[in-house]
Coordinates of C-alpha atoms and ligand atoms in Angstrom, one line a residue:
M10 CA -0.5 -13.3 22.1
R11 CA -2.6 -16.7 21.6
V12 CA -2.0 -18.1 18.2
T13 CA -5.9 -18.1 17.9
D14 CA -5.4 -14.1 17.9
T15 CA -3.3 -14.2 15.0
S16 CA -6.6 -15.3 13.5
D17 CA -8.7 -12.9 14.9
L18 CA -6.3 -9.9 13.6
W19 CA -5.4 -11.6 10.7
W20 CA -4.2 -8.1 8.9
K21 CA -1.3 -8.4 11.7
S22 CA 0.6 -11.0 10.2
A23 CA -1.2 -11.0 6.3
V24 CA 0.7 -10.5 3.0
I25 CA -1.3 -8.0 1.3
Y26 CA -1.2 -8.0 -2.6
C27 CA -2.5 -5.0 -4.4
L28 CA -3.7 -5.3 -7.8
D29 CA -5.1 -3.5 -10.7
V30 CA -7.7 -5.5 -12.5
K31 CA -7.5 -4.0 -15.5
K32 CA -3.9 -4.6 -16.0
F33 CA -3.5 -7.7 -14.3
L34 CA -5.1 -10.6 -16.7
D35 CA -7.5 -10.0 -19.6
S36 CA -9.4 -13.1 -20.4
D37 CA -11.8 -11.8 -23.5
G38 CA -9.6 -10.3 -25.8
D39 CA -10.5 -6.5 -25.5
G40 CA -7.7 -5.2 -24.4
V41 CA -8.6 -4.7 -20.8
G42 CA -8.0 -7.0 -17.8
D43 CA -10.6 -8.2 -15.8
L44 CA -12.2 -10.3 -13.1
Q45 CA -12.6 -13.0 -14.9
G46 CA -9.0 -13.3 -15.8
L47 CA -7.5 -12.6 -12.1
A48 CA -10.1 -15.4 -11.0
T49 CA -7.8 -17.5 -12.9
R50 CA -4.7 -16.3 -11.7
I51 CA -5.9 -17.1 -7.8
D52 CA -3.7 -20.0 -7.4
Y53 CA -0.7 -18.4 -9.2
L54 CA -0.9 -15.5 -5.9
A55 CA -1.5 -18.8 -3.6
Q56 CA 1.6 -20.2 -4.3
I57 CA 3.0 -17.3 -3.5
G58 CA 1.9 -17.1 -0.4
V59 CA -0.5 -13.6 -0.6
T60 CA -3.0 -13.9 2.1
C61 CA -5.3 -10.9 1.0
L62 CA -5.9 -9.0 -2.1
W63 CA -6.6 -5.7 -2.3
L64 CA -8.4 -4.7 -5.0
M65 CA -7.9 -1.0 -7.0
P66 CA -11.1 0.7 -8.2
F67 CA -12.8 -1.8 -10.4
Y68 CA -16.3 0.5 -10.0
P69 CA -18.1 2.4 -13.3
S70 CA -15.3 5.4 -14.1
P71 CA -14.8 7.6 -16.8
G72 CA -11.1 6.8 -15.9
K73 CA -9.6 10.1 -16.0
D74 CA -7.8 8.9 -12.6
D75 CA -7.4 5.4 -13.0
G76 CA -10.6 4.5 -11.7
Y77 CA -10.1 6.3 -8.6
D78 CA -13.0 8.7 -10.0
V79 CA -16.0 6.6 -9.3
T80 CA -19.3 7.0 -11.1
D81 CA -21.4 4.5 -9.0
F82 CA -20.3 3.0 -5.4
Y83 CA -22.3 0.0 -5.6
G84 CA -21.2 -1.1 -9.1
V85 CA -18.2 -2.7 -11.6
D86 CA -17.1 -1.6 -14.7
P87 CA -18.5 -3.4 -17.4
R88 CA -15.6 -3.9 -18.9
L89 CA -13.9 -5.9 -16.2
G90 CA -16.9 -8.2 -15.8
T91 CA -19.9 -8.2 -13.2
H92 CA -21.2 -8.7 -9.6
G93 CA -20.9 -12.7 -10.2
D94 CA -17.7 -11.9 -11.2
F95 CA -16.6 -10.3 -8.5
V96 CA -18.3 -13.1 -6.2
E97 CA -16.6 -15.8 -8.1
V98 CA -13.2 -13.9 -7.5
V99 CA -14.1 -13.8 -3.3
R100 CA -15.1 -17.2 -3.5
T101 CA -12.1 -18.3 -4.7
A102 CA -9.6 -16.7 -3.3
K103 CA -11.3 -17.5 0.5
D104 CA -10.8 -21.4 -1.1
R105 CA -7.3 -20.6 -1.6
G106 CA -6.7 -18.9 1.7
M107 CA -6.9 -15.4 1.0
R108 CA -9.3 -12.9 1.8
V109 CA -9.9 -9.2 -0.3
I110 CA -10.2 -5.8 0.7
V111 CA -11.1 -3.4 -2.3
D112 CA -10.6 0.1 -2.6
L113 CA -12.6 2.8 -0.8
V114 CA -13.0 6.2 -2.7
I115 CA -15.6 8.3 -0.7
N116 CA -13.8 11.4 -0.5
H117 CA -14.9 12.8 -4.1
T118 CA -16.7 11.1 -6.9
S119 CA -16.4 11.3 -10.5
D120 CA -18.4 14.8 -12.1
R121 CA -20.3 12.2 -14.0
H122 CA -21.7 10.5 -11.0
P123 CA -25.5 11.1 -11.4
W124 CA -25.4 13.0 -7.9
F125 CA -23.2 15.4 -9.0
V126 CA -24.8 15.5 -12.7
E127 CA -27.9 16.1 -10.5
A128 CA -26.3 18.7 -8.2
K129 CA -25.3 20.6 -10.9
R130 CA -28.6 20.6 -12.3
S131 CA -30.1 23.6 -9.5
V132 CA -29.1 24.8 -6.6
D133 CA -32.2 23.5 -5.2
S134 CA -31.4 19.6 -6.0
P135 CA -31.4 17.6 -3.3
Y136 CA -28.2 16.5 -4.3
R137 CA -26.7 19.8 -3.9
D138 CA -25.3 19.6 -0.2
F139 CA -23.8 15.9 -1.3
Y140 CA -20.7 18.5 -2.3
V141 CA -19.2 21.2 -1.0
W142 CA -19.9 24.9 -2.5
R143 CA -19.0 28.7 -2.0
D144 CA -20.4 31.9 -3.1
D145 CA -17.5 34.2 -3.5
P146 CA -14.5 33.5 -5.6
P147 CA -11.3 31.7 -3.8
P148 CA -8.5 33.9 -2.7
K149 CA -6.1 34.0 -5.8
N150 CA -3.5 32.3 -4.0
Q151 CA -6.0 29.7 -3.3
Q152 CA -4.7 26.4 -1.8
N153 CA -3.0 24.1 -4.7
T154 CA -4.9 20.2 -5.1
V155 CA -2.7 17.4 -4.3
F156 CA -1.7 17.0 -7.8
P157 CA 0.0 20.4 -8.4
G158 CA 0.0 21.4 -12.0
E159 CA -3.0 19.7 -13.1
A160 CA -5.3 22.6 -11.8
D161 CA -5.2 26.2 -10.4
G162 CA -6.6 25.6 -7.1
V163 CA -9.1 23.6 -5.2
W164 CA -12.0 25.7 -6.1
T165 CA -14.0 25.7 -9.7
K166 CA -16.3 27.4 -10.8
D167 CA -19.7 26.2 -11.9
E168 CA -20.9 28.4 -14.7
K169 CA -24.1 27.5 -14.5
S170 CA -25.0 28.6 -10.8
G171 CA -21.7 31.1 -10.7
Q172 CA -21.1 29.1 -7.2
W173 CA -17.9 27.3 -6.4
Y174 CA -17.2 23.3 -6.1
L175 CA -14.4 21.5 -3.9
H176 CA -12.1 19.2 -5.3
S177 CA -8.8 18.5 -3.1
F178 CA -7.7 16.4 -6.2
Y179 CA -8.7 16.9 -9.6
E180 CA -11.0 19.4 -11.1
H181 CA -13.2 16.0 -12.5
Q182 CA -13.1 15.0 -9.2
P183 CA -15.6 16.8 -6.9
D184 CA -15.0 16.3 -3.2
L185 CA -18.0 14.5 -1.2
N186 CA -19.9 16.6 1.8
V187 CA -19.3 14.2 4.9
A188 CA -21.2 16.8 7.0
N189 CA -24.2 15.9 5.3
P190 CA -25.8 12.6 7.1
R191 CA -27.3 11.3 4.1
V192 CA -23.9 11.4 2.2
R193 CA -22.8 9.6 5.4
D194 CA -25.9 6.8 4.8
E195 CA -24.8 6.8 1.1
I196 CA -21.1 5.7 2.5
A197 CA -22.3 3.2 5.4
K198 CA -24.2 1.6 2.9
T199 CA -21.7 1.4 0.2
V200 CA -19.5 -0.5 3.0
G201 CA -22.2 -2.7 3.8
F202 CA -22.7 -3.6 0.2
W203 CA -19.4 -4.7 -0.2
L204 CA -19.2 -6.7 3.3
Q205 CA -22.1 -8.5 1.8
L206 CA -20.3 -9.4 -1.1
G207 CA -17.7 -11.0 0.7
V208 CA -14.9 -8.3 1.4
S209 CA -12.9 -8.2 4.4
G210 CA -12.5 -4.8 4.5
F211 CA -11.2 -1.9 2.8
R212 CA -8.2 0.3 1.8
V213 CA -9.8 4.1 2.7
D214 CA -8.5 6.5 0.2
A215 CA -7.8 9.8 1.1
V216 CA -8.5 9.9 4.5
P217 CA -7.3 12.9 5.8
F218 CA -9.1 15.2 3.1
L219 CA -12.2 12.8 3.9
L220 CA -12.4 14.1 7.0
E221 CA -11.7 17.7 6.4
V222 CA -15.1 19.5 7.6
P223 CA -16.1 22.5 4.7
E224 CA -16.1 25.8 6.7
G225 CA -19.3 26.7 8.5
A226 CA -20.8 23.4 8.3
E227 CA -21.6 21.6 11.9
M228 CA -19.7 18.5 12.6
A229 CA -17.9 18.9 16.5
N230 CA -15.2 16.4 15.2
P231 CA -14.6 14.7 12.2
H232 CA -13.0 11.5 13.8
D233 CA -16.7 10.8 14.4
F234 CA -17.4 10.3 11.2
L235 CA -14.4 7.7 10.7
R236 CA -15.4 6.6 14.5
D237 CA -18.8 5.7 13.5
I238 CA -17.2 4.1 9.7
R239 CA -15.6 1.4 12.3
R240 CA -18.0 0.7 14.5
F241 CA -20.5 0.1 11.8
L242 CA -18.0 -2.0 9.6
Q243 CA -17.6 -3.8 13.3
R244 CA -20.8 -4.6 13.6
R245 CA -21.8 -5.9 10.1
S246 CA -18.2 -8.0 10.2
S247 CA -15.9 -8.9 12.8
E248 CA -13.0 -9.9 11.3
A249 CA -13.2 -6.5 8.8
M250 CA -10.5 -4.4 9.0
L251 CA -9.5 -0.7 7.8
L252 CA -6.4 0.3 5.7
G253 CA -6.0 4.1 5.7
E254 CA -4.0 6.3 3.5
V255 CA -3.2 8.5 6.0
N256 CA 0.7 10.2 4.6
L257 CA 0.8 12.8 7.3
P258 CA 3.9 13.0 10.3
Y259 CA 3.3 10.2 13.2
E260 CA 1.9 12.7 15.7
Q261 CA -1.0 13.3 13.3
Q262 CA -1.2 9.5 12.3
V263 CA -2.1 8.3 15.9
L264 CA -5.0 10.4 15.9
Y265 CA -6.6 8.1 12.6
F266 CA -5.8 5.2 14.4
G267 CA -8.0 6.9 17.2
A268 CA -5.5 5.7 19.6
N269 CA -5.5 9.2 21.4
D270 CA -9.2 9.4 22.0
D271 CA -11.8 6.3 23.3
G272 CA -13.2 4.1 20.1
Q273 CA -11.4 3.0 17.6
E274 CA -10.8 4.3 13.7
L275 CA -8.2 2.9 11.1
S276 CA -7.1 -0.7 12.1
M277 CA -3.9 0.2 9.8
Q278 CA -2.0 2.7 8.3
F279 CA 0.8 2.8 5.1
D280 CA 4.1 4.3 7.2
F281 CA 4.8 6.5 4.7
V282 CA 7.4 7.9 7.0
A283 CA 9.5 4.7 7.5
M284 CA 9.2 4.7 3.6
Q285 CA 10.9 7.8 2.4
R286 CA 13.4 7.1 5.0
L287 CA 14.2 3.7 4.3
Y288 CA 14.9 4.7 0.4
L289 CA 17.2 8.0 2.0
S290 CA 18.7 4.8 3.8
L291 CA 19.2 2.4 0.4
V292 CA 20.8 5.7 -1.2
R293 CA 23.5 6.6 1.3
G294 CA 24.1 2.5 2.4
D295 CA 23.5 3.7 5.8
P296 CA 20.6 2.3 8.0
A297 CA 20.0 5.4 10.4
P298 CA 17.7 7.3 8.2
L299 CA 15.3 4.3 8.6
I300 CA 16.3 3.5 12.3
S301 CA 15.2 7.2 12.9
A302 CA 11.8 6.7 11.8
L303 CA 11.8 3.1 13.6
T304 CA 12.5 4.6 16.9
A305 CA 9.8 7.7 16.4
R306 CA 7.0 5.7 15.7
P307 CA 4.7 6.2 18.6
E308 CA 3.4 3.5 21.1
L309 CA 0.0 1.7 19.6
P310 CA -2.5 -0.2 21.0
V311 CA -2.1 -3.7 20.1
E312 CA -5.5 -4.0 18.1
V313 CA -3.8 -1.8 15.2
Q314 CA -0.8 -2.1 12.9
W315 CA 1.5 -0.6 10.4
A316 CA 1.9 -1.3 6.9
N317 CA 4.9 -1.5 5.5
F318 CA 5.5 -1.0 1.5
L319 CA 8.5 0.1 -1.0
R320 CA 6.1 0.9 -3.9
N321 CA 2.4 1.8 -4.6
P322 CA 0.4 2.5 -7.3
D323 CA 1.3 6.2 -7.0
E324 CA 4.7 7.9 -7.5
L325 CA 7.0 7.1 -4.8
T326 CA 6.3 10.5 -2.5
L327 CA 9.4 12.2 -0.6
D328 CA 7.3 14.7 0.6
Q329 CA 8.0 13.9 4.1
L330 CA 11.7 14.3 3.5
S331 CA 13.8 18.1 4.1
E332 CA 14.4 19.5 0.9
Q333 CA 18.1 18.6 1.0
E334 CA 17.1 15.2 1.0
R335 CA 14.7 14.9 -1.4
Q336 CA 17.1 16.3 -4.2
E337 CA 19.7 13.6 -2.7
V338 CA 17.2 10.5 -3.3
F339 CA 16.0 12.3 -6.7
E340 CA 19.6 12.5 -7.8
A341 CA 20.2 9.2 -7.2
L342 CA 17.3 7.1 -8.0
A343 CA 15.5 9.2 -10.5
P344 CA 18.1 11.4 -12.6
D345 CA 15.9 12.0 -15.1
E346 CA 13.5 15.0 -14.5
R347 CA 10.5 13.0 -16.3
Q348 CA 11.2 10.4 -13.6
R349 CA 9.6 12.9 -11.2
V350 CA 6.3 14.3 -10.3
Y351 CA 4.7 17.1 -8.6
G352 CA 8.4 18.0 -7.3
R353 CA 8.1 15.5 -4.8
G354 CA 7.9 11.9 -5.9
I355 CA 9.6 9.4 -8.6
V356 CA 7.1 7.6 -11.1
R357 CA 10.1 4.3 -11.1
R358 CA 9.4 1.0 -9.7
L359 CA 12.4 -0.8 -7.5
P360 CA 14.2 -2.6 -9.4
P361 CA 15.5 0.1 -12.1
M362 CA 15.9 2.5 -9.0
L363 CA 18.3 0.3 -7.7
N364 CA 20.3 -0.5 -11.1
G365 CA 18.7 -4.0 -11.2
D366 CA 21.2 -4.9 -8.7
P367 CA 19.7 -8.3 -7.9
R368 CA 21.8 -8.0 -4.5
R369 CA 20.4 -4.4 -3.9
I370 CA 16.6 -5.8 -4.6
R371 CA 16.6 -8.7 -2.3
M372 CA 18.0 -6.9 0.5
A373 CA 15.4 -4.3 0.3
Y374 CA 12.4 -6.8 0.1
S375 CA 14.0 -9.2 2.9
L376 CA 14.0 -5.8 4.6
L377 CA 10.0 -5.1 3.7
F378 CA 9.5 -8.5 5.4
T379 CA 11.4 -7.8 8.7
L380 CA 9.9 -4.3 9.4
P381 CA 7.5 -4.6 12.4
G382 CA 4.3 -4.3 10.7
T383 CA 2.6 -6.0 7.6
P384 CA 3.8 -6.2 4.0
V385 CA 2.3 -4.6 1.0
L386 CA 3.0 -5.6 -2.3
F387 CA 2.3 -4.1 -5.6
Y388 CA 1.3 -6.4 -8.2
G389 CA 5.1 -7.6 -10.3
E390 CA 6.8 -6.6 -7.1
E391 CA 7.5 -10.4 -7.0
I392 CA 9.1 -11.0 -10.5
G393 CA 11.0 -7.3 -10.7
M394 CA 9.1 -5.6 -13.1
G395 CA 10.2 -1.7 -13.9
E396 CA 8.2 0.9 -15.3
N397 CA 7.3 1.8 -18.9
A398 CA 8.7 5.3 -19.0
E399 CA 7.6 6.3 -22.2
I400 CA 4.0 6.3 -20.7
G401 CA 5.1 8.9 -18.0
G402 CA 2.8 10.3 -14.7
R403 CA 2.4 7.6 -12.4
A404 CA 0.8 5.3 -15.0
A405 CA 4.1 4.5 -15.8
V406 CA 4.1 2.1 -12.8
R407 CA 0.8 0.8 -13.9
T408 CA 1.9 -1.5 -17.2
P409 CA 0.0 -4.8 -17.3
M410 CA 1.0 -7.8 -15.5
Q411 CA 4.2 -9.7 -16.9
W412 CA 2.9 -13.4 -17.4
S413 CA 5.5 -14.7 -20.7
G414 CA 7.9 -13.4 -22.8
E415 CA 5.4 -12.2 -25.7
P416 CA 6.3 -8.7 -26.7
G417 CA 2.7 -8.0 -24.6
G418 CA 3.7 -9.6 -21.6
G419 CA 0.5 -12.3 -22.2
F420 CA -1.7 -10.2 -20.8
S421 CA -4.0 -10.0 -23.4
G422 CA -4.7 -11.1 -27.0
A423 CA -6.1 -7.7 -28.1
P424 CA -4.1 -5.6 -30.4
R425 CA -1.6 -3.4 -29.3
R426 CA -3.5 -0.5 -29.7
R427 CA -6.2 -1.4 -27.7
L428 CA -4.1 -2.6 -24.7
A429 CA -5.3 -1.1 -21.2
S430 CA -1.4 -0.1 -20.9
R431 CA 1.6 -1.0 -22.6
P432 CA 4.3 -3.2 -20.6
P433 CA 8.2 -1.4 -21.1
S434 CA 10.4 -2.2 -23.9
D435 CA 13.7 -1.7 -22.4
G436 CA 15.7 -4.5 -20.0
Y437 CA 12.4 -4.7 -18.3
A438 CA 10.2 -5.9 -21.4
P439 CA 8.0 -9.0 -20.6
E440 CA 11.2 -10.8 -22.7
H441 CA 13.0 -10.5 -19.9
V442 CA 11.0 -10.0 -16.9
N443 CA 8.3 -12.6 -16.9
V444 CA 6.1 -15.3 -14.3
A445 CA 6.5 -18.6 -16.8
D446 CA 10.4 -17.4 -16.8
Q447 CA 11.2 -17.3 -13.5
I448 CA 8.7 -20.3 -12.5
E449 CA 11.2 -22.5 -14.6
D450 CA 14.0 -21.0 -12.5
R451 CA 15.0 -21.9 -8.7
G452 CA 17.4 -19.0 -8.6
S453 CA 14.6 -16.3 -9.7
L454 CA 13.1 -13.2 -7.9
L455 CA 9.9 -15.1 -7.7
H456 CA 11.1 -18.4 -6.1
F457 CA 13.1 -15.8 -3.4
F458 CA 9.7 -14.1 -3.0
R459 CA 8.2 -17.5 -2.1
D460 CA 10.7 -18.7 0.3
L461 CA 10.8 -15.1 2.3
I462 CA 6.9 -15.4 2.2
S463 CA 6.9 -19.2 3.6
R464 CA 9.5 -18.0 6.5
Y465 CA 7.4 -15.3 7.2
R466 CA 4.2 -16.9 7.5
I467 CA 6.0 -18.8 10.4
S468 CA 7.2 -16.4 12.1
P469 CA 4.3 -13.8 13.4
E470 CA 6.5 -12.4 15.8
L471 CA 7.1 -10.4 12.8
G472 CA 4.1 -8.5 12.6
W473 CA 3.2 -8.9 16.3
G474 CA 6.4 -8.3 18.0
R475 CA 8.3 -5.8 19.8
F476 CA 10.9 -3.8 17.5
D477 CA 14.6 -3.6 19.2
L478 CA 17.9 -2.5 17.6
I479 CA 20.4 -4.9 18.5
E480 CA 23.8 -2.8 19.2
Q481 CA 26.7 -3.9 16.9
D482 CA 29.1 -1.8 15.3
A483 CA 29.0 -2.0 11.9
P484 CA 27.6 1.0 10.7
A485 CA 26.4 -0.1 7.6
V486 CA 24.1 -3.1 9.0
M487 CA 20.7 -2.6 10.7
A488 CA 20.5 -5.4 13.7
H489 CA 17.0 -5.7 14.8
S490 CA 15.3 -7.9 16.4
L491 CA 11.2 -8.8 16.7
T492 CA 9.7 -10.3 20.4
A493 CA 6.6 -11.9 20.9
D494 CA 5.7 -14.6 23.6
V495 CA 5.7 -16.8 20.4
G496 CA 9.3 -16.1 20.3
R497 CA 12.0 -14.2 18.6
M498 CA 13.3 -13.2 15.1
I499 CA 16.5 -11.5 15.0
A500 CA 17.1 -10.1 11.3
L501 CA 20.6 -8.4 9.8
H502 CA 20.6 -5.8 6.9
N503 CA 23.9 -5.0 5.3
F504 CA 22.9 -1.4 3.1
G505 CA 26.5 -1.1 2.5
D506 CA 28.7 -2.4 -1.1
S507 CA 31.6 -3.7 1.2
P508 CA 31.0 -7.1 3.0
A509 CA 30.6 -6.4 7.2
T510 CA 31.0 -8.0 10.3
V511 CA 28.4 -8.0 12.7
R512 CA 29.0 -8.8 16.2
F513 CA 26.7 -8.9 19.1
R514 CA 25.7 -10.5 22.1
L515 CA 22.5 -12.3 22.8
E516 CA 20.7 -10.4 25.7
G517 CA 18.4 -12.1 28.1
E518 CA 18.0 -15.7 26.7
P519 CA 18.6 -18.6 28.3
E520 CA 21.6 -20.9 28.1
G521 CA 21.4 -23.7 25.5
V522 CA 20.1 -20.4 22.7
S523 CA 20.4 -21.2 19.5
L524 CA 20.2 -19.8 16.4
V525 CA 18.3 -20.9 13.3
D526 CA 18.9 -19.7 10.0
L527 CA 15.5 -19.2 8.4
L528 CA 16.8 -18.6 4.7
G529 CA 19.8 -20.4 4.5
A530 CA 21.2 -23.7 5.7
E531 CA 24.0 -22.6 7.9
R532 CA 24.2 -22.8 11.4
V533 CA 24.6 -20.0 13.5
D534 CA 27.0 -20.8 16.4
V535 CA 26.4 -18.8 19.7
G536 CA 29.6 -18.6 22.1
E537 CA 29.5 -18.7 26.0
Q538 CA 28.6 -15.6 26.7
H539 CA 26.2 -15.7 23.9
D540 CA 28.5 -13.9 21.5
V541 CA 27.4 -13.6 18.0
S542 CA 30.0 -12.9 15.3
L543 CA 29.0 -13.5 11.4
E544 CA 30.0 -12.0 8.2
L545 CA 28.1 -10.8 5.5
P546 CA 28.6 -10.0 2.2
A547 CA 27.6 -6.5 0.2
Y548 CA 24.3 -6.1 0.7
G549 CA 23.5 -9.2 2.7
F550 CA 21.1 -10.4 5.0
R551 CA 20.2 -13.1 7.6
W552 CA 17.2 -14.0 9.4
L553 CA 17.4 -15.8 12.7
R554 CA 15.2 -17.1 14.7
V555 CA 16.2 -17.4 18.3
S556 CA 15.6 -21.0 19.3
R557 CA 15.6 -21.5 23.0
P558 CA 15.5 -25.3 24.2
G559 CA 12.4 -26.7 24.9
D560 CA 10.3 -23.8 22.9
G561 CA 8.6 -26.5 20.9
R562 CA 8.6 -24.8 17.2
L563 CA 9.5 -26.3 14.5
T564 CA 11.7 -24.3 12.0
Ligands
GLC5 C1 -5.3 8.8 -3.6 C2 -4.6 7.3 -4.8 C3 -4.4 8.1 -6.1 C4 -5.6 8.6 -6.5 C5 -6.4 10.0 -5.2 C6 -7.4 10.4 -5.6 O1 -4.0 9.4 -3.4 O2 -3.9 6.8 -4.1 O3 -4.2 7.2 -6.5 O4 -5.4 9.2 -7.6 O5 -6.1 9.5 -3.9 O6 -8.6 9.6 -5.7

């Protein structure tokens, strides 16, 4: 790996920051965040060290699924701004060293999308075949949607024609028929359109559903479709990437990288498995569940990458844990039924789940940045925002960004009743948790993030390196190293609530090797036999750069 590789495959050492424009900053006082507001906060994001913005859907939408119900793939929601404003955001972000990726929601449209409106007009409509229909009623025990309880099943009757249309998600989100070449053309044009406006890639929504081919349709291998999108993307922009949402076991995820086939598919995938097992580890004070995921990860080609995250805009899904494990996490982190949804997930943010314990919160984020892969943050994590339990459902974690200590958090000047969402009023209210206060406070979580990210950015081995567990005998500690040809980093994390002594031998290192503590000023002694022994406080963590004589690295 050359240093130039890290700029070609930039997303392998990026810091991705997901935000909802509607909830970020309202510049015109209508209660809804907008692109102009976001543009004025690009410097803030650059100062944290964010290198890539992921914008959640900002397209025209009736807003029944927070913008994931799109009525125009090529548009901008007029409340959020114009294409001109969008280009200004992208341009300013680029100037501050940040790329922009956008959500690509092409599994379905809103039922108010002109294609669906047209499709429903008549069975002979040229748009009819943009969607998936069946003549016969679905079986009585038809398949559930992704949101159990929100609809009777995945098929809903269109009263006019008597046919049934498919929707993997809400009833108001009819699935597009990707077996139709005209649909595939529109998707390619959508990709081309946003690339032309300057984006560097896409977060691809609901990929496995997108690739489901309707019964009876002719499409030999749906993965060909994903490969086509990827080929098209790369033809238009060599730097562009696809970050896919594929919440499946590893054996199946591999297929979506295209790793078993010739041709490339997704460049990155969220690691839902490791995320879920990480929570189990936090709850148990035992790194073993997380380790079992990391060691089970399949081998991947160098061009692809895992995206690690602790929270995202959705429920914290626990669907890949066993029933018993899920209950264990529920009881510890979401004791109240109202904090759970769909029988599988938690609608809380991380700090309240960890009872606001700064040691645990910082340990969790330190871990996130040292897991092999690329970290993805959800807006507000850098200041430790909590959820608004009064809102309920997934919207509880999608509250306005808290810029200042005013009751509305400085998000908007609009009266409370017009706000796109409301901040919490408990201990996580803006008066307790906000950017302005934390900027002033060197000991704040915000400064912790800045420090962490600045060290992460000078340590590309974190994103590129080979993962190895280091043998040591403190059971509550995970000791691992990431090794690339640029160098090696050792990370120690204590999941336990009591101090631990970590002893290990630095294998395979030359004489004169030393360890540089990247997060503190302390030196770490390496004994003659390369034996290391150090103390970690409860929930303590260390980042140790392996410094070899003459390796010329600046710390
Ligand atoms: C994805 C999104 C979720 C959305 C759904 C339907 O799972 O993450 O927020 O509701 O797709 O588009």
